[in-house]
Coordinates of C-alpha atoms and ligand atoms in Angstrom, one line a residue:
M21 CA -38.8 255.0 22.4
S22 CA -41.6 253.4 24.4
Q23 CA -41.0 251.6 27.7
K24 CA -41.7 248.4 25.9
T25 CA -39.1 248.8 23.2
A26 CA -36.7 250.1 25.8
A27 CA -37.1 246.8 27.7
E28 CA -36.6 244.8 24.5
K29 CA -33.2 246.2 23.4
P30 CA -30.5 248.4 24.9
L31 CA -30.9 252.2 24.3
S32 CA -27.6 252.4 22.5
I33 CA -25.7 249.9 20.4
W34 CA -22.5 250.9 22.3
E35 CA -21.3 249.2 25.4
D36 CA -19.8 252.4 26.7
A37 CA -23.1 254.1 26.4
V38 CA -25.1 251.3 28.0
K39 CA -22.8 251.1 31.0
M40 CA -23.0 254.9 31.6
I41 CA -26.8 254.8 31.2
E42 CA -26.8 252.3 34.1
K43 CA -24.4 254.4 36.1
A44 CA -26.5 257.5 35.5
K45 CA -29.4 255.6 37.1
S46 CA -27.5 254.6 40.2
D47 CA -25.9 258.1 40.5
G48 CA -29.3 259.7 40.2
V49 CA -28.6 261.5 37.0
E50 CA -31.6 262.0 34.7
T51 CA -30.8 261.5 31.0
V52 CA -32.3 262.3 27.6
W53 CA -33.9 258.9 27.5
D54 CA -35.7 259.4 30.8
R55 CA -37.2 262.6 29.6
F56 CA -38.0 261.2 26.2
D57 CA -40.2 258.6 27.8
K58 CA -42.0 261.2 29.9
Q59 CA -42.7 263.3 26.7
H60 CA -43.8 260.6 24.4
P61 CA -46.2 259.8 22.9
G62 CA -46.6 263.5 22.3
C63 CA -49.2 265.9 20.9
T64 CA -50.4 264.5 17.5
F65 CA -51.3 268.0 16.2
C66 CA -47.8 269.2 16.8
E67 CA -46.3 266.0 15.4
K68 CA -48.1 266.7 12.1
G69 CA -47.3 270.3 12.1
L70 CA -50.9 271.3 12.6
T71 CA -50.4 273.6 15.6
C72 CA -50.0 277.3 14.9
K73 CA -48.8 279.8 17.5
N74 CA -47.9 282.6 15.2
C75 CA -50.4 285.0 16.7
N76 CA -52.5 285.8 19.7
M77 CA -55.9 285.0 18.1
G78 CA -54.6 281.5 18.5
P79 CA -52.9 279.2 19.3
C80 CA -54.8 277.1 16.8
R81 CA -54.9 273.4 16.3
I82 CA -56.6 272.1 13.3
S83 CA -57.9 268.6 12.4
P84 CA -60.2 267.0 9.8
K85 CA -63.9 267.6 10.4
K86 CA -66.4 264.7 10.2
N87 CA -67.2 265.6 6.6
G88 CA -63.5 265.2 5.7
K89 CA -62.9 268.9 5.4
M90 CA -60.2 270.6 7.5
K91 CA -61.0 273.1 10.2
L92 CA -59.3 276.4 9.8
G93 CA -57.3 278.5 12.2
V94 CA -59.0 281.6 13.6
C95 CA -57.5 283.7 10.7
G96 CA -58.6 281.2 8.1
A97 CA -55.3 279.5 7.6
D98 CA -55.6 275.9 6.4
A99 CA -53.5 272.8 7.1
D100 CA -51.2 273.5 4.0
V101 CA -50.5 277.0 5.0
I102 CA -49.9 276.2 8.7
V103 CA -47.6 273.2 7.9
A104 CA -45.6 275.2 5.3
R105 CA -45.2 278.1 7.7
N106 CA -44.0 275.9 10.5
F107 CA -41.6 274.1 8.2
G108 CA -40.3 277.4 6.9
R109 CA -39.6 278.7 10.4
S110 CA -37.7 275.5 11.2
I111 CA -35.6 276.0 8.1
A112 CA -35.0 279.6 9.1
G113 CA -33.9 278.4 12.6
G114 CA -31.5 275.9 11.3
S115 CA -30.1 278.3 8.7
A116 CA -29.7 281.0 11.3
G117 CA -27.7 278.6 13.5
H118 CA -25.2 277.7 10.8
S119 CA -25.0 281.2 9.4
D120 CA -24.6 283.1 12.6
H121 CA -21.8 280.7 13.4
G122 CA -20.3 281.6 10.0
R123 CA -20.6 285.3 10.8
D124 CA -18.6 284.8 14.0
L125 CA -15.7 283.5 11.9
V126 CA -16.0 286.6 9.6
E127 CA -15.7 288.7 12.7
V128 CA -12.6 286.9 13.9
L129 CA -11.0 287.2 10.4
E130 CA -11.7 290.9 10.4
A131 CA -10.4 291.3 14.0
I132 CA -7.2 289.5 12.9
A133 CA -6.8 291.8 9.9
E134 CA -7.3 294.8 12.1
G135 CA -4.9 293.6 14.8
R136 CA -7.7 293.2 17.4
A137 CA -7.2 289.4 17.9
P138 CA -3.6 289.0 18.8
D139 CA -3.9 285.4 19.8
Y140 CA -5.2 284.2 16.4
K141 CA -3.4 284.2 13.1
I142 CA -3.9 283.3 9.4
R143 CA -2.7 279.7 9.3
D144 CA -3.4 279.1 5.6
E145 CA -2.3 282.1 3.5
E146 CA -2.5 280.1 0.3
K147 CA -6.2 279.3 0.9
L148 CA -6.9 283.0 1.8
R149 CA -5.4 284.1 -1.5
R150 CA -7.2 281.3 -3.4
L151 CA -10.6 282.3 -2.0
C152 CA -10.1 285.9 -2.8
E153 CA -9.2 285.1 -6.4
E154 CA -12.2 282.8 -6.6
L155 CA -14.5 285.6 -5.4
D156 CA -12.9 287.9 -7.9
L157 CA -11.5 290.3 -5.3
P158 CA -8.6 292.6 -6.3
V159 CA -5.7 290.6 -4.8
A160 CA -2.8 292.2 -6.7
G161 CA -0.2 293.8 -4.5
R162 CA -2.0 293.2 -1.2
T163 CA -0.5 291.9 2.0
T164 CA -2.0 288.9 3.8
L165 CA -3.8 291.1 6.3
E166 CA -5.2 293.3 3.6
L167 CA -6.5 290.2 1.9
A168 CA -8.0 289.0 5.1
K169 CA -9.9 292.3 5.5
L170 CA -11.0 292.2 1.8
L171 CA -12.4 288.7 2.3
A172 CA -14.1 289.6 5.6
D173 CA -15.8 292.5 3.9
A174 CA -16.9 290.3 0.9
C175 CA -18.4 287.8 3.4
F176 CA -20.1 290.5 5.4
D177 CA -21.7 291.6 2.2
D178 CA -23.2 288.1 1.7
F179 CA -25.2 288.6 4.8
G180 CA -26.8 291.8 3.6
S181 CA -29.4 292.9 1.0
R182 CA -27.4 294.4 -1.8
K183 CA -26.6 291.3 -3.9
N184 CA -28.5 289.2 -6.3
A185 CA -26.5 286.1 -5.6
L186 CA -24.2 285.0 -2.9
G187 CA -20.4 285.0 -3.6
F188 CA -19.9 281.2 -3.4
T189 CA -22.7 280.5 -5.9
C190 CA -19.9 280.9 -8.4
R191 CA -19.2 277.2 -7.4
V192 CA -22.6 276.1 -8.6
P193 CA -22.9 274.4 -12.0
E194 CA -24.5 276.7 -14.6
K195 CA -27.5 274.4 -15.1
R196 CA -28.3 274.5 -11.4
R197 CA -28.1 278.2 -11.3
E198 CA -30.6 278.4 -14.2
I199 CA -33.0 276.2 -12.2
W200 CA -32.6 278.5 -9.2
K201 CA -33.3 281.5 -11.3
K202 CA -36.3 279.9 -12.9
Y203 CA -38.0 279.2 -9.6
G204 CA -36.8 282.5 -8.0
I205 CA -34.7 280.7 -5.3
M206 CA -31.2 282.1 -6.0
P207 CA -30.0 282.9 -2.5
R208 CA -29.3 286.7 -2.3
G209 CA -28.4 287.5 1.2
I210 CA -28.1 285.2 4.2
D211 CA -29.8 287.4 6.8
R212 CA -32.2 288.6 4.1
E213 CA -33.6 285.1 3.3
I214 CA -33.9 284.2 6.9
S215 CA -35.6 287.4 7.9
E216 CA -37.9 287.2 4.8
M217 CA -38.9 283.7 5.9
M218 CA -39.9 285.1 9.3
H219 CA -41.8 287.9 7.5
R220 CA -43.6 285.6 5.1
T221 CA -44.8 283.4 7.9
H222 CA -46.3 286.2 10.0
M223 CA -50.1 286.2 9.9
G224 CA -51.4 287.5 6.7
C225 CA -48.4 287.2 4.4
D226 CA -47.4 284.1 2.3
N227 CA -50.6 282.1 2.3
D228 CA -49.6 279.8 -0.6
A229 CA -47.9 276.7 0.7
V230 CA -45.9 276.0 -2.4
N231 CA -44.6 279.6 -2.5
T232 CA -43.5 279.2 1.2
I233 CA -41.8 275.9 0.4
L234 CA -39.8 277.6 -2.4
H235 CA -38.7 280.3 -0.1
S236 CA -37.7 277.7 2.5
A237 CA -35.5 276.2 -0.2
R238 CA -33.9 279.6 -0.9
T239 CA -33.3 280.2 2.8
A240 CA -31.6 276.8 3.1
L241 CA -29.5 277.5 0.0
A242 CA -28.3 280.7 1.7
D243 CA -27.2 278.4 4.6
G244 CA -25.4 275.8 2.4
W245 CA -23.7 278.0 -0.2
G246 CA -23.6 281.0 2.2
G247 CA -23.4 280.8 6.0
S248 CA -22.1 277.3 6.4
M249 CA -19.7 277.6 3.5
I250 CA -18.3 280.8 5.0
G251 CA -18.0 279.0 8.4
T252 CA -16.0 276.2 6.8
E253 CA -13.8 278.2 4.6
L254 CA -12.9 280.9 7.1
S255 CA -12.2 278.3 9.8
D256 CA -9.8 276.7 7.4
I257 CA -8.0 279.9 6.8
I258 CA -7.7 280.7 10.5
F259 CA -7.1 277.2 11.9
G260 CA -5.8 275.3 8.9
V261 CA -7.3 273.0 6.3
P262 CA -8.0 269.5 7.7
V263 CA -5.7 266.8 6.6
P264 CA -6.1 263.1 7.6
K265 CA -4.5 262.1 10.8
P266 CA -4.8 259.3 13.4
S267 CA -6.9 259.8 16.5
Q268 CA -9.3 257.9 18.7
V269 CA -13.0 257.7 19.7
N270 CA -15.4 256.7 22.5
L271 CA -15.6 257.4 26.2
G272 CA -12.3 255.5 26.6
V273 CA -10.5 258.6 25.4
I274 CA -11.1 260.1 28.8
Q275 CA -8.0 259.4 30.8
E276 CA -8.3 258.6 34.5
D277 CA -4.9 260.0 35.5
K278 CA -5.3 263.3 33.7
V279 CA -7.3 266.6 34.0
N280 CA -10.0 266.0 31.4
I281 CA -11.6 268.9 29.5
L282 CA -14.3 268.3 27.0
V283 CA -15.1 270.9 24.4
H284 CA -18.7 270.9 23.1
G285 CA -20.7 273.0 20.7
H286 CA -19.8 274.0 17.1
N287 CA -17.5 277.0 16.7
P288 CA -13.8 276.3 16.9
V289 CA -12.9 279.8 18.0
V290 CA -13.0 279.1 21.8
S291 CA -12.0 275.4 21.7
E292 CA -8.9 276.0 19.6
M293 CA -7.7 278.4 22.2
V294 CA -8.5 276.0 25.1
L295 CA -6.5 273.4 23.3
A296 CA -3.6 275.7 23.0
A297 CA -3.9 276.8 26.7
A298 CA -3.9 273.1 27.8
A299 CA -0.3 272.9 26.4
D300 CA 0.8 275.9 28.4
P301 CA 3.8 274.9 30.5
G302 CA 2.5 276.8 33.5
M303 CA -0.8 274.9 33.3
L304 CA 1.0 271.5 33.0
E305 CA 3.0 272.4 36.0
K306 CA -0.1 273.2 37.9
A307 CA -1.8 270.0 36.8
K308 CA 1.3 268.0 38.0
A309 CA 1.2 269.8 41.3
A310 CA -2.4 268.7 41.7
G311 CA -1.3 265.1 41.1
A312 CA -2.5 264.7 37.5
G313 CA -0.4 263.2 34.7
G314 CA -1.3 265.9 32.3
I315 CA -4.2 267.7 30.6
N316 CA -6.4 265.9 28.1
I317 CA -8.7 267.7 25.7
G318 CA -11.5 265.6 24.2
G319 CA -14.3 266.5 21.8
L320 CA -18.0 266.2 21.8
C321 CA -20.3 266.9 18.8
C322 CA -19.2 269.4 16.2
T323 CA -16.7 271.5 18.1
G324 CA -15.1 268.1 18.7
N325 CA -15.2 267.4 14.9
E326 CA -13.7 270.8 14.1
L327 CA -10.7 270.1 16.4
L328 CA -10.4 266.5 15.5
G329 CA -10.2 267.3 11.8
R330 CA -7.7 270.1 12.2
Q331 CA -5.7 269.2 15.3
G332 CA -6.4 265.5 15.8
I333 CA -8.0 265.6 19.3
P334 CA -9.8 262.4 20.3
M335 CA -13.6 262.3 20.4
A336 CA -15.4 261.3 23.6
G337 CA -18.8 261.1 22.0
N338 CA -21.7 262.4 19.9
H339 CA -25.0 264.0 20.7
L340 CA -26.5 261.3 22.9
M341 CA -23.2 260.7 24.6
T342 CA -22.8 264.2 26.0
E343 CA -24.6 263.7 29.3
L344 CA -23.0 260.2 29.6
A345 CA -19.5 261.7 29.3
I346 CA -20.1 263.6 32.5
V347 CA -21.4 260.4 34.2
T348 CA -17.9 258.9 34.0
G349 CA -17.1 261.1 36.9
A350 CA -13.7 261.8 35.4
V351 CA -14.5 265.1 33.5
E352 CA -13.2 268.2 35.2
A353 CA -14.8 270.7 32.8
V354 CA -17.1 270.8 29.8
V355 CA -16.5 274.0 27.9
V356 CA -19.2 274.9 25.5
D357 CA -19.9 277.5 22.8
Y358 CA -23.3 277.0 21.2
Q359 CA -25.8 274.6 19.6
C360 CA -26.8 271.0 20.5
I361 CA -25.8 271.5 24.1
M362 CA -28.5 269.9 26.3
P363 CA -29.5 272.3 29.1
S364 CA -29.6 269.2 31.3
M365 CA -25.8 269.1 31.3
V366 CA -25.8 271.8 34.0
Q367 CA -27.6 269.4 36.3
A368 CA -25.6 266.4 35.3
A369 CA -22.4 268.3 36.0
A370 CA -23.7 269.4 39.4
C371 CA -23.9 265.7 40.4
Y372 CA -20.1 265.5 40.1
H373 CA -17.1 267.8 40.5
T374 CA -17.5 268.8 36.8
R375 CA -17.4 272.5 36.0
F376 CA -19.8 273.5 33.2
I377 CA -18.4 276.5 31.5
T378 CA -20.3 278.7 28.9
T379 CA -18.4 281.1 26.8
S380 CA -20.9 282.8 24.4
E381 CA -23.3 285.6 25.1
K382 CA -25.6 283.8 22.7
A383 CA -25.8 280.6 24.7
R384 CA -25.9 281.2 28.5
F385 CA -27.1 278.5 30.8
T386 CA -28.6 279.3 34.2
G387 CA -26.4 277.7 36.8
A388 CA -23.2 277.5 34.6
D389 CA -19.9 279.2 35.1
H390 CA -19.8 281.9 32.5
I391 CA -16.6 283.2 30.9
P392 CA -17.6 286.0 28.4
F393 CA -15.1 285.0 25.7
D394 CA -13.6 287.8 23.8
T395 CA -11.2 287.3 20.9
A396 CA -9.1 290.3 22.1
T397 CA -8.2 288.4 25.3
A398 CA -8.7 284.8 24.0
Y399 CA -5.5 283.1 25.3
S400 CA -5.6 284.5 28.8
Q401 CA -9.3 283.6 29.1
A402 CA -8.5 280.1 27.8
L403 CA -5.9 279.9 30.5
D404 CA -8.5 280.8 33.1
I405 CA -10.8 278.0 31.8
V406 CA -8.0 275.4 31.9
D407 CA -7.1 276.7 35.4
M408 CA -10.7 276.1 36.6
A409 CA -10.5 272.5 35.3
V410 CA -7.2 271.9 37.0
T411 CA -8.5 273.2 40.2
A412 CA -11.6 271.0 39.9
Y413 CA -9.4 267.9 39.5
E414 CA -8.6 268.2 43.2
N415 CA -12.3 267.7 44.0
R416 CA -12.6 264.6 41.9
D417 CA -14.2 261.7 43.8
A418 CA -12.3 258.6 42.8
G419 CA -15.2 256.5 44.1
K420 CA -17.4 257.9 41.4
V421 CA -15.1 257.3 38.5
E422 CA -15.8 254.7 35.9
I423 CA -14.5 255.0 32.3
P424 CA -16.0 252.4 30.1
G425 CA -14.6 250.9 26.9
A426 CA -11.3 251.1 25.2
A427 CA -10.5 253.9 22.7
V428 CA -11.0 252.9 19.1
D429 CA -8.5 254.0 16.4
I430 CA -9.7 256.3 13.6
V431 CA -8.2 258.4 10.8
A432 CA -10.0 261.8 10.5
G433 CA -9.7 265.1 8.8
F434 CA -10.6 264.9 5.2
S435 CA -11.4 268.0 3.2
N436 CA -11.7 268.6 -0.5
E437 CA -8.1 269.8 -0.6
A438 CA -7.0 266.7 1.3
L439 CA -9.0 264.5 -0.9
V440 CA -7.5 265.9 -4.0
S441 CA -4.0 265.6 -2.6
A442 CA -4.7 262.0 -1.5
L443 CA -5.6 261.5 -5.2
G444 CA -2.3 262.8 -6.3
G445 CA -3.3 266.4 -7.2
S446 CA -6.5 266.1 -9.2
L447 CA -10.0 264.6 -9.0
D448 CA -9.3 262.4 -12.0
P449 CA -8.5 259.2 -10.2
L450 CA -11.7 259.5 -8.3
L451 CA -13.7 260.2 -11.4
D452 CA -12.1 257.3 -13.2
A453 CA -13.1 255.0 -10.3
V454 CA -16.6 256.3 -10.6
K455 CA -16.5 255.8 -14.4
N456 CA -15.3 252.3 -14.2
G457 CA -17.7 251.4 -11.4
S458 CA -15.2 250.5 -8.6
I459 CA -16.9 253.4 -6.8
R460 CA -20.6 253.3 -7.8
G461 CA -21.5 256.5 -6.2
F462 CA -21.3 258.7 -3.1
A463 CA -23.4 259.2 0.0
A464 CA -22.9 261.9 2.6
I465 CA -24.3 260.8 6.0
V466 CA -25.0 263.8 8.2
G467 CA -25.0 264.1 11.9
C468 CA -27.3 263.7 14.7
N469 CA -28.7 261.3 17.2
N470 CA -32.4 261.1 18.3
P471 CA -33.7 259.1 21.2
R472 CA -36.5 258.0 18.9
F473 CA -34.1 255.4 17.7
Q474 CA -31.7 253.0 19.4
H475 CA -28.6 255.3 19.6
D476 CA -26.4 255.1 16.5
S477 CA -28.1 251.9 15.2
L478 CA -29.3 253.6 12.0
N479 CA -26.2 255.6 11.5
V480 CA -24.0 252.5 11.6
A481 CA -26.3 250.2 9.7
L482 CA -26.7 252.7 6.9
A483 CA -22.9 253.3 6.5
K484 CA -22.2 249.6 6.5
N485 CA -24.9 248.9 4.0
L486 CA -23.8 251.6 1.7
I487 CA -20.1 250.7 1.5
K488 CA -21.1 247.1 0.8
K489 CA -22.6 248.4 -2.4
D490 CA -19.4 250.2 -3.3
I491 CA -20.8 253.6 -2.4
L492 CA -18.1 255.8 -0.8
V493 CA -19.4 257.5 2.3
L494 CA -18.6 260.9 3.5
A495 CA -19.5 261.5 7.2
T496 CA -20.1 264.8 8.9
G497 CA -21.3 265.8 12.4
C498 CA -22.3 263.2 15.0
V499 CA -22.3 260.3 12.7
T500 CA -18.5 260.5 12.5
T501 CA -18.2 259.2 16.1
A502 CA -20.6 256.3 15.3
A503 CA -18.6 255.4 12.2
G504 CA -15.4 255.6 14.1
K505 CA -16.6 253.3 16.9
A506 CA -17.8 250.8 14.3
G507 CA -14.3 250.6 12.8
L508 CA -15.2 252.4 9.6
L509 CA -12.9 255.3 9.8
V510 CA -9.7 253.3 9.3
P511 CA -8.4 251.9 6.0
Q512 CA -8.8 248.4 7.3
G513 CA -12.5 249.2 7.6
A514 CA -12.6 248.7 3.8
K515 CA -12.8 244.9 4.5
M516 CA -16.5 245.6 5.2
A517 CA -16.9 247.3 1.8
G518 CA -17.7 245.8 -1.6
P519 CA -14.8 244.6 -3.8
G520 CA -14.6 247.8 -5.9
L521 CA -14.5 250.2 -3.0
Q522 CA -12.2 247.9 -1.2
A523 CA -9.7 248.1 -4.0
V524 CA -9.9 251.9 -4.2
C525 CA -9.4 252.2 -0.5
S526 CA -6.4 250.0 -0.4
G527 CA -4.9 251.7 -3.5
L528 CA -5.2 255.1 -1.9
D529 CA -4.9 254.0 1.8
I530 CA -8.1 255.7 2.7
P531 CA -11.0 254.5 4.9
P532 CA -14.4 253.5 3.2
V533 CA -16.0 256.2 5.3
L534 CA -14.3 259.6 5.2
H535 CA -14.5 262.0 8.2
F536 CA -15.5 265.2 6.4
G537 CA -15.8 267.3 9.5
S538 CA -18.6 269.0 11.4
C539 CA -22.2 269.9 10.3
V540 CA -21.2 273.2 8.7
D541 CA -18.7 271.2 6.7
N542 CA -21.5 269.8 4.6
S543 CA -20.6 272.8 2.6
R544 CA -17.6 270.7 1.6
V545 CA -19.9 268.0 0.3
I546 CA -22.0 270.3 -1.9
Q547 CA -18.8 272.0 -3.1
L548 CA -17.4 268.6 -4.1
C549 CA -20.6 267.7 -5.9
G550 CA -20.3 271.0 -7.8
M551 CA -16.7 270.2 -8.7
I552 CA -17.6 266.7 -9.9
A553 CA -20.6 267.9 -11.9
N554 CA -18.5 270.7 -13.5
A555 CA -15.8 268.2 -14.4
L556 CA -18.4 265.9 -16.1
G557 CA -20.2 268.8 -17.6
V558 CA -23.5 267.9 -16.0
D559 CA -25.8 269.2 -13.2
I560 CA -25.5 268.0 -9.6
S561 CA -28.8 266.2 -10.0
D562 CA -27.3 264.0 -12.7
L563 CA -24.7 262.5 -10.3
P564 CA -25.0 259.1 -8.5
V565 CA -25.1 260.8 -5.1
W566 CA -27.2 260.8 -1.9
G567 CA -27.4 262.7 1.3
S568 CA -28.8 261.1 4.4
S569 CA -29.5 261.9 8.0
P570 CA -31.0 258.8 9.5
E571 CA -31.1 259.9 13.2
W572 CA -31.6 263.6 12.5
Y573 CA -33.1 265.7 15.3
S574 CA -32.2 269.4 14.7
E575 CA -33.5 272.3 12.7
K576 CA -30.0 272.6 11.3
A577 CA -30.2 269.0 9.9
L578 CA -33.4 269.9 8.2
A579 CA -31.8 273.0 6.6
I580 CA -28.9 270.8 5.4
G581 CA -31.4 268.3 4.0
L582 CA -33.2 271.0 2.1
Y583 CA -30.2 272.8 0.7
C584 CA -28.9 269.4 -0.5
V585 CA -32.2 268.7 -2.2
A586 CA -32.4 272.2 -3.7
S587 CA -28.8 271.7 -4.9
G588 CA -29.9 268.5 -6.7
I589 CA -28.9 265.9 -4.1
P590 CA -31.7 263.5 -3.0
V591 CA -31.9 263.2 0.8
H592 CA -32.9 260.2 3.0
I593 CA -34.1 260.8 6.5
G594 CA -35.0 258.2 9.1
S595 CA -38.1 260.0 10.5
A596 CA -40.5 262.5 9.0
P597 CA -40.4 266.2 9.9
Q598 CA -43.5 267.7 11.3
I599 CA -45.3 268.2 8.0
T600 CA -47.5 265.1 7.6
G601 CA -50.6 267.1 8.5
S602 CA -50.5 268.6 5.0
K603 CA -50.9 266.2 2.1
L604 CA -49.7 269.0 -0.3
V605 CA -46.5 269.8 1.6
T606 CA -45.7 266.1 2.2
T607 CA -46.2 265.3 -1.5
W608 CA -44.0 268.2 -2.4
A609 CA -41.2 266.9 -0.1
V610 CA -41.3 263.3 -1.2
E611 CA -42.4 263.7 -4.9
T612 CA -43.0 267.0 -6.5
L613 CA -39.6 268.6 -5.7
E614 CA -38.1 266.0 -8.0
D615 CA -39.9 267.4 -11.0
H616 CA -38.7 270.9 -10.3
L617 CA -35.4 270.6 -8.6
G618 CA -34.3 267.2 -9.7
A619 CA -34.1 265.7 -6.1
K620 CA -36.5 265.0 -3.3
F621 CA -36.7 263.5 0.2
L622 CA -37.0 259.9 1.1
V623 CA -38.4 259.0 4.6
E624 CA -37.4 255.5 5.6
P625 CA -36.6 254.2 9.1
D626 CA -35.6 250.7 7.8
M627 CA -31.9 250.9 6.7
D628 CA -32.1 247.9 4.5
K629 CA -35.0 249.3 2.6
A630 CA -33.4 252.7 2.5
V631 CA -30.2 251.4 0.9
E632 CA -32.2 249.4 -1.7
I633 CA -33.9 252.6 -2.8
M634 CA -30.7 254.6 -2.7
D635 CA -28.9 252.0 -4.6
A636 CA -31.6 251.8 -7.3
R637 CA -31.4 255.5 -7.9
I638 CA -27.6 255.4 -8.1
A639 CA -27.9 252.6 -10.7
Q640 CA -30.4 254.8 -12.6
K641 CA -28.2 257.8 -12.5
R642 CA -25.1 255.8 -13.6
A643 CA -27.1 254.4 -16.6
A644 CA -28.2 257.9 -17.6
L645 CA -24.6 259.0 -17.6
G646 CA -23.7 256.0 -19.7
L647 CA -21.6 254.4 -17.0
P648 CA -21.3 250.7 -16.6
E649 CA -22.8 248.8 -13.6
Ligands
XCC725 FE1 -26.0 268.6 16.6 FE2 -23.5 269.3 15.1 FE3 -26.7 267.0 14.8 FE4 -24.6 266.5 16.2 S1 -24.8 266.4 14.1 S2 -26.6 266.6 16.9 S3 -26.9 269.1 14.7 S4 -23.8 268.4 16.8 NI1 -24.6 268.2 12.9
SF4_726 FE1 -54.3 280.8 14.5 FE2 -53.9 282.1 12.2 FE3 -52.9 283.1 14.5 FE4 -51.9 280.9 13.5 S1 -51.8 282.9 12.6 S2 -52.4 281.3 15.6 S3 -53.7 279.9 12.5 S4 -55.1 282.8 14.0

């Protein structure tokens, strides 16, 4: 966002954000927007994906020569190869993030089974058994803990090199599996695909851009139907399947008279324990003695979404709100695990009494307090964390406290299980609504904020435009907070929807935008698409569905986009990835993929135009299925 646009309109559509951006200025706290202005406009080579740093003959930056031909890198790589390699490495990065998170859950499940994680338990035995059966594991006569071990082993196997297809690809419609086989993109092993992506993009390996793109798709599929799906499913088994429950969003959920602890990151393993420790009678006693009215746990980003969906904690904010939450001056501790945690939060916290506490060896921050979290000693370490927050409360400077905005009511915590049960036990009522046109289609809006855009403006505009067209929206990641603040996560929000969706929402008492969890929970979305496609006897690419990430910023969002496309779900994004330096790769992304995989990317920063295109495709798909408009 240039200085000029910044002067024209506020940096965020939310009053709580705008107030805190002002306060940050007067408190001398630098924010993401300040740094964005200093970085942009940036390097055009990099923006187009035309910089290669993959070896020490370079770095190379290539551009068109006067005669229209492209220069080559020192090794001879052309624009197509360099762009495809860079893109592939981004996909590997995003897939690694989700999947290594998934692996952490497998380790916890195994530790529970072996009695090494006494503070955790299996909260959903039924789902554990159901998954084991689905994966064709020998369940007969086994105890819960034996099943847990069996499932953990099966999931570990999915990370390796011994399989031809990941376990959960059993959920993929037959037609889609055939396409994957035809193009050689059936995901085999999660670590294998990621590692092979790194290998292929080393100097002197995969020098055919299309071939690299196809392996990128395979890597992303290993994320969606592998790492992310394992993360979601195992979290459900250990912490419970999300069911809808009331909660609240925005900075107003921070309570002036309480010890406020914000959990931030992605993995629920630490934050669930912190939530439990915050209810510890000894801690509450200590908080009272310090003059506080209690201990309040609020969420940021996806760890927040994990705990909101399962335990109903309120959400303080999404990605671009994370620094601003500290600026309220009323946060005693920010407890983080990994991913999407701005390094600047250490400095922001240092401007107040806030303790910034890291817990993962994979994500240490210089200057932070580090608690090396171990599932063997989880509860006592969580007590230590809460204790640090309570102690910090005594250092709070009342003069620096300002909590903007009133909390907004939401209903959150949908899952496929919860959806089916809201429908009375089967998907049929939903399918009927799709068939008779009261619901014209589905769109999953995924995550993220990006200071390129006015904060949350695209997320909210897109959601509102879609529901007006009777398109049911599933929200995951950071967009959930935006939808919540806009009043879209309550059944009354259906007033903003078209007549068909309005009727469905009031009949089922559900919001027009369903909180479907964190970013790894996009695995629920592809699973649902698989279920619907199977029920209709078609491929996922035949369904009237879309994915979208209007304000995407992260490699993980890119991986989600690509696994959706490779699964047959077209994906809209608000800004182009760094691939525009290659006409070939760009054309593949926005056109050619459709011919081969039945779905492609749409890049469109204007939400009115985007919805027009999305709507037209939904109409087309409905017609092809013989459904009325
Ligand atoms: Fe990160 Fe998941 Fe994006 Fe939010 S939404 S900015 S990835 S926290 Ni997934
Ligand atoms: Fe340059 Fe080739 Fe090395 Fe990349 S791999 S830095 S293009 S020489």
